[in-house]
Amino acid sequence: MNPSVPLSPLPPSPAPSVAAPARPLLPWVRAPRRTLAASLALGVFAEVLLDRQRWGLGFPLLVAALVGALAWLGGREGWQRARPNAWLLAPLGLVSGFVAVRDSSWLLALNVLTAAVLLMLLSHFWAAGRVERLGLTDYASVVLGAAVQPLRYAPALVRDSVDVQGIKAHSRFLGALSRGLLLTLPVLFVFGLLLDSADGVFSSTMQRLLSFDLGLDVVVARIAGVAFSACVAAGVLGHALRRRAVKELGDAEVTAATPRLGFIEALMLIFAVDALFFVFAAFQVAYLFVGDASSPASGYSFAEYARRGFFELVVVSALTLALVMALNRWTRRETRVAQTVFRAGTSLMVALTLVILASAMRRLSLYEDAFGYTLLRVHTHVFMVALGAALAWRAVTLWWKPERFAVGAFATALGSVLVLNFLNPEAFIVRHNLERSARTGGSLDTEMFFDLSADAVPGLVQAASTLQNGDQWRLETVLREHRERLSQGDTVPEWNLSRFLARRALLRTGAWSAPVNP
């Protein structure tokens, strides 16, 4: 080697690349064997309580068992972490309890759906976080995210609970049993056919011994029901007791969006909408609230005026709520004066929208006074009251804690569900339609009463003794129809307060034992 030639330095060796650890497909589960046992027990419990023709007391019992299993698995420490969100248990208990109180199919679907949403929220926030920190769209994200957890946690529980190594150790023995079974069954089948044909006495005896129905279809359906319910329970329990590796929705306050709309542009839009709403609200107040609203407007029949524009006004109210929320999120307000002017303009918009919403409710009331109540009209009334409450809460949060609008809207939705249950819409319809018929002397729409549930039967029984002539005969026909529906008693999981009171009312009047006319 020539010492005069300098040696070129060797290129640095590349640093070894470290791959980021892959996120496991199946989550980590705390106390997997206990969670799996609780999930299977809840699956059997659900199959026993809910596999019925009608739902009743079994549903709140199942919800209570699920919450109890969650508290048992989490222990004292888990309950301490869940306490900030424990207020969700109050509406959950009320809504699930109303399944055993109201018989209406509308309310049954609404109560079960609301209970499922509350369970998903409770599962997400059992270990950490706060419900009130969610944004408006975050509620849907949390509920949908928690709803898919059975797809992840059920396999994880089986993975962590079953001793796979132990099964592999006995794989040779299990394989031998399987091969022996495959060899034995065909031989027994062939010999059995030959011996059955060889002797008549043997054939008849074997037919008597083997003539039983295993009910495989029922068994398979039961097993599938237990497996599905156990997977749902595993998802709720596993998601509630999960290990949180990263920040999740509800752990921190919602971050404010970057404002992109100029203040002048937003102010022009706000003042223009305010002016339009003010002119329209002035006409509505002049006629519906100050003038003679007991007669139809000129050029319209009573029904046409009451219905005309009703849905348009409700849509306007909902769009205004969305508009105020969008402006509050995207408008730049760089000074205190700009903030005050913006809040005043949007608050005026909300106030005028409440007048428009009151106009829509007044129109609906005029229509109901003329033609009576229906389930759709009663539910629409409650929806409009809830929409008005959400608008009023939006006006409040413009000045105080804007980030709390979402939890107020969520509480408003829960309140509307509870109001419908306490109101008992079907009994309300019967009572008010009968009062309207007695006040106006008009005919009673008894055809609608056939479609009502046991919630309306006590009111119908009470009214049957006060009506006369054709209305009384038609109402007695309705009661006979309800008697046929209620002729089959409820088991303990099916017990429902409205059906119990309906049967008792029919028994007291003798309608239960009265013959059914052909």
XYZ file of C-alpha atoms in Angstrom, residues 17-345:
329
model
C -34.689 1.040 10.595
C -37.058 0.386 13.428
C -40.574 -0.367 12.218
C -43.407 1.143 14.183
C -45.223 -1.495 16.155
C -48.378 -2.571 14.373
C -51.598 -1.850 16.163
C -53.094 -5.132 17.305
C -56.244 -6.199 15.519
C -57.797 -7.411 18.753
C -57.789 -5.196 21.873
C -56.470 -5.980 25.299
C -59.172 -7.194 27.700
C -59.067 -6.851 31.459
C -60.077 -10.013 33.371
C -60.963 -11.903 30.175
C -62.325 -15.052 31.807
C -64.637 -13.169 34.141
C -65.753 -10.910 31.302
C -66.408 -13.917 29.051
C -68.406 -15.650 31.798
C -70.444 -12.501 32.421
C -71.068 -12.065 28.678
C -72.285 -15.652 28.280
C -74.530 -15.319 31.335
C -76.000 -12.100 29.955
C -76.522 -13.818 26.582
C -78.552 -16.590 28.223
C -80.407 -14.022 30.323
C -81.288 -12.002 27.210
C -82.547 -15.081 25.376
C -84.793 -16.037 28.294
C -86.159 -12.520 28.853
C -86.471 -11.121 25.331
C -87.327 -14.115 23.132
C -91.025 -13.390 23.631
C -93.989 -12.220 21.589
C -94.079 -8.978 23.574
C -91.490 -7.119 25.567
C -92.100 -5.864 29.059
C -90.439 -6.291 32.438
C -87.640 -8.395 30.954
C -86.002 -5.452 29.196
C -85.301 -3.267 32.262
C -84.186 -6.389 34.155
C -81.675 -7.154 31.407
C -80.379 -3.558 31.375
C -80.007 -3.662 35.166
C -78.093 -6.956 34.911
C -75.760 -5.469 32.282
C -75.013 -2.397 34.413
C -74.547 -4.642 37.463
C -72.049 -6.818 35.584
C -70.178 -3.699 34.517
C -69.955 -2.450 38.110
C -68.861 -5.904 39.329
C -66.109 -6.270 36.732
C -64.850 -2.708 37.171
C -64.774 -2.886 40.942
C -64.551 0.058 43.282
C -61.797 1.723 41.294
C -63.825 1.518 38.083
C -66.843 3.041 39.776
C -64.752 5.947 41.055
C -63.635 6.704 37.493
C -67.195 6.363 36.189
C -68.792 8.696 38.745
C -68.535 11.910 36.637
C -70.744 10.280 34.000
C -72.972 8.294 36.362
C -75.847 10.708 35.691
C -76.442 8.731 32.482
C -77.802 5.924 34.670
C -80.861 8.025 35.618
C -82.284 8.476 32.080
C -81.196 4.926 31.212
C -83.225 3.539 34.112
C -86.265 5.667 33.265
C -86.280 4.908 29.533
C -85.720 1.159 29.966
C -88.320 1.068 32.752
C -90.927 2.624 30.461
C -90.677 -0.472 28.231
C -92.536 -2.231 31.059
C -95.020 0.663 31.416
C -96.125 1.734 27.925
C -97.571 -0.647 25.324
C -97.371 1.661 22.286
C -95.190 0.244 19.490
C -93.949 3.782 18.712
C -92.792 4.304 22.284
C -91.335 0.783 22.480
C -89.064 1.424 19.493
C -88.147 4.893 20.772
C -87.369 3.664 24.297
C -85.263 0.700 23.141
C -83.297 2.898 20.722
C -82.710 5.567 23.389
C -81.597 2.945 25.921
C -79.124 1.541 23.374
C -77.651 5.019 22.750
C -77.292 5.644 26.484
C -75.614 2.263 26.970
C -73.123 3.071 24.211
C -72.319 6.429 25.816
C -71.997 4.838 29.251
C -69.673 2.184 27.828
C -67.444 4.795 26.201
C -67.209 7.053 29.275
C -67.074 4.430 32.037
C -63.300 4.650 32.467
C -62.542 8.293 31.650
C -63.709 11.426 29.877
C -66.825 13.561 30.239
C -70.013 13.439 28.198
C -70.417 17.202 28.307
C -67.105 17.678 26.462
C -68.416 16.131 23.255
C -69.233 18.241 20.248
C -72.520 17.897 18.386
C -71.199 15.453 15.774
C -69.083 13.612 18.340
C -72.183 11.982 19.827
C -72.805 10.108 16.578
C -69.117 9.144 16.349
C -69.027 7.783 19.897
C -72.270 5.826 19.542
C -71.316 4.315 16.187
C -67.821 3.525 17.422
C -69.146 1.775 20.523
C -71.747 -0.111 18.458
C -69.071 -1.949 16.433
C -67.142 -3.110 19.508
C -68.761 -6.595 19.592
C -66.834 -7.305 16.370
C -63.537 -6.753 18.229
C -64.078 -7.774 21.837
C -65.875 -11.104 21.397
C -62.895 -12.697 19.551
C -60.487 -11.069 22.006
C -62.290 -12.658 24.963
C -62.131 -16.082 23.347
C -58.441 -15.569 22.518
C -57.515 -14.584 26.084
C -59.777 -17.058 27.900
C -59.334 -20.318 26.000
C -56.155 -22.311 26.663
C -55.000 -22.817 23.085
C -51.771 -24.561 24.174
C -53.774 -27.085 26.158
C -55.898 -27.868 23.128
C -52.799 -28.327 21.002
C -51.368 -30.749 23.601
C -54.410 -33.019 23.152
C -54.622 -32.557 19.404
C -53.486 -36.163 18.703
C -56.231 -37.585 20.924
C -58.905 -35.307 19.445
C -57.794 -36.209 15.925
C -58.089 -39.918 16.706
C -61.613 -39.429 18.041
C -62.634 -37.523 14.902
C -61.246 -40.191 12.577
C -62.921 -42.965 14.588
C -66.266 -41.172 14.382
C -65.964 -40.754 10.609
C -65.176 -44.491 10.295
C -67.945 -45.708 12.621
C -70.965 -43.761 11.395
C -71.118 -45.141 7.799
C -70.700 -48.734 9.021
C -73.470 -48.365 11.599
C -75.739 -46.787 8.990
C -75.342 -49.676 6.518
C -75.773 -52.423 9.126
C -78.754 -50.645 10.621
C -80.562 -50.506 7.285
C -79.977 -54.210 6.667
C -81.112 -55.295 10.136
C -84.146 -53.012 9.938
C -85.265 -54.784 6.756
C -84.517 -58.257 8.147
C -86.916 -58.216 11.134
C -90.236 -56.391 11.480
C -90.339 -56.505 15.294
C -86.835 -55.048 15.494
C -87.794 -52.394 12.957
C -90.938 -51.272 14.845
C -89.083 -51.232 18.165
C -86.270 -49.088 16.777
C -88.779 -46.719 15.180
C -90.493 -46.208 18.549
C -87.173 -45.606 20.253
C -85.980 -43.146 17.621
C -89.305 -41.402 16.956
C -88.603 -38.202 18.857
C -88.209 -34.651 17.648
C -84.956 -33.060 18.686
C -86.251 -29.642 17.649
C -82.959 -28.803 16.018
C -84.374 -25.639 14.458
C -85.373 -24.327 17.885
C -82.045 -25.350 19.419
C -80.066 -23.663 16.648
C -82.170 -20.512 16.928
C -81.650 -20.433 20.702
C -77.898 -20.917 20.379
C -77.707 -18.165 17.743
C -79.712 -15.816 19.979
C -77.480 -16.502 22.984
C -74.337 -16.018 20.872
C -75.554 -12.708 19.445
C -76.592 -11.350 22.847
C -73.316 -12.513 24.397
C -71.348 -10.723 21.665
C -73.261 -7.504 22.327
C -72.647 -7.843 26.074
C -68.956 -8.556 25.446
C -68.690 -5.411 23.330
C -70.302 -3.221 25.993
C -68.302 -4.707 28.886
C -64.990 -4.891 27.033
C -65.252 -1.364 25.648
C -66.130 0.047 29.069
C -63.197 -1.688 30.780
C -60.665 -1.151 27.995
C -57.150 0.186 28.444
C -56.928 3.706 26.993
C -53.673 4.123 25.077
C -54.457 7.434 23.366
C -56.713 10.417 23.880
C -60.296 9.766 22.862
C -63.398 11.839 22.227
C -64.592 13.405 25.459
C -61.215 13.352 27.204
C -60.695 17.051 26.424
C -62.792 19.990 25.345
C -63.618 20.320 21.669
C -61.040 22.493 19.928
C -62.381 25.625 18.271
C -62.324 25.761 14.471
C -60.222 28.295 12.618
C -62.524 31.199 11.639
C -62.664 31.678 7.867
C -65.624 34.025 7.304
C -65.120 37.765 7.597
C -67.064 39.734 10.184
C -68.601 42.170 7.675
C -69.859 39.379 5.416
C -71.375 37.501 8.346
C -72.983 40.670 9.708
C -74.626 41.421 6.341
C -76.105 37.920 6.285
C -77.310 38.156 9.885
C -79.009 41.547 9.464
C -80.657 40.511 6.171
C -82.116 37.348 7.714
C -83.188 39.276 10.807
C -85.069 41.818 8.647
C -86.839 39.056 6.672
C -87.793 37.163 9.825
C -89.015 40.377 11.486
C -91.427 41.175 8.637
C -92.766 37.603 8.553
C -93.086 37.411 12.352
C -95.020 40.699 12.373
C -97.647 39.237 10.036
C -97.885 36.059 12.119
C -98.327 37.947 15.396
C -100.922 40.282 13.858
C -103.152 37.422 12.754
C -102.430 34.322 14.865
C -101.847 35.913 18.260
C -103.512 39.342 18.195
C -106.209 39.064 15.516
C -109.106 36.646 15.141
C -107.368 33.326 14.574
C -110.537 31.346 15.290
C -111.630 31.770 11.657
C -109.638 30.867 8.522
C -107.682 33.450 6.620
C -109.289 35.038 3.587
C -109.180 32.779 0.548
C -108.411 29.584 2.496
C -110.410 26.878 4.163
C -109.624 26.139 7.773
C -107.652 22.996 6.937
C -105.777 24.616 4.047
C -104.595 27.586 6.116
C -103.642 25.448 9.104
C -101.606 23.062 6.976
C -100.214 25.538 4.454
C -96.614 26.331 5.261
C -96.509 24.308 8.484
C -93.653 22.034 7.463
C -91.891 24.929 5.730
C -91.886 26.877 8.991
C -90.480 23.897 10.903
C -87.730 23.485 8.287
C -86.929 27.204 8.516
C -86.530 26.875 12.285
C -84.191 23.884 11.953
C -82.131 25.582 9.229
C -81.831 28.725 11.345
C -80.395 26.675 14.184
C -77.831 25.179 11.806
C -77.044 28.634 10.378
C -76.416 30.163 13.815
C -74.147 27.270 14.743
C -72.160 27.587 11.497
C -71.779 31.361 11.860
C -70.683 31.040 15.467
C -68.060 28.461 14.461
C -66.600 30.093 11.329
C -66.961 33.879 11.776
C -63.925 35.955 12.774
C -64.611 38.221 15.765
C -61.363 39.926 16.633
C -62.592 42.643 19.013
C -64.941 42.757 21.950
C -67.300 45.094 20.073
C -67.459 42.684 17.132
C -68.179 39.831 19.514
C -71.021 41.757 21.176
C -72.589 42.851 17.861
C -72.385 39.307 16.526
C -74.003 37.843 19.628
C -76.781 40.439 19.606
C -77.547 39.862 15.901
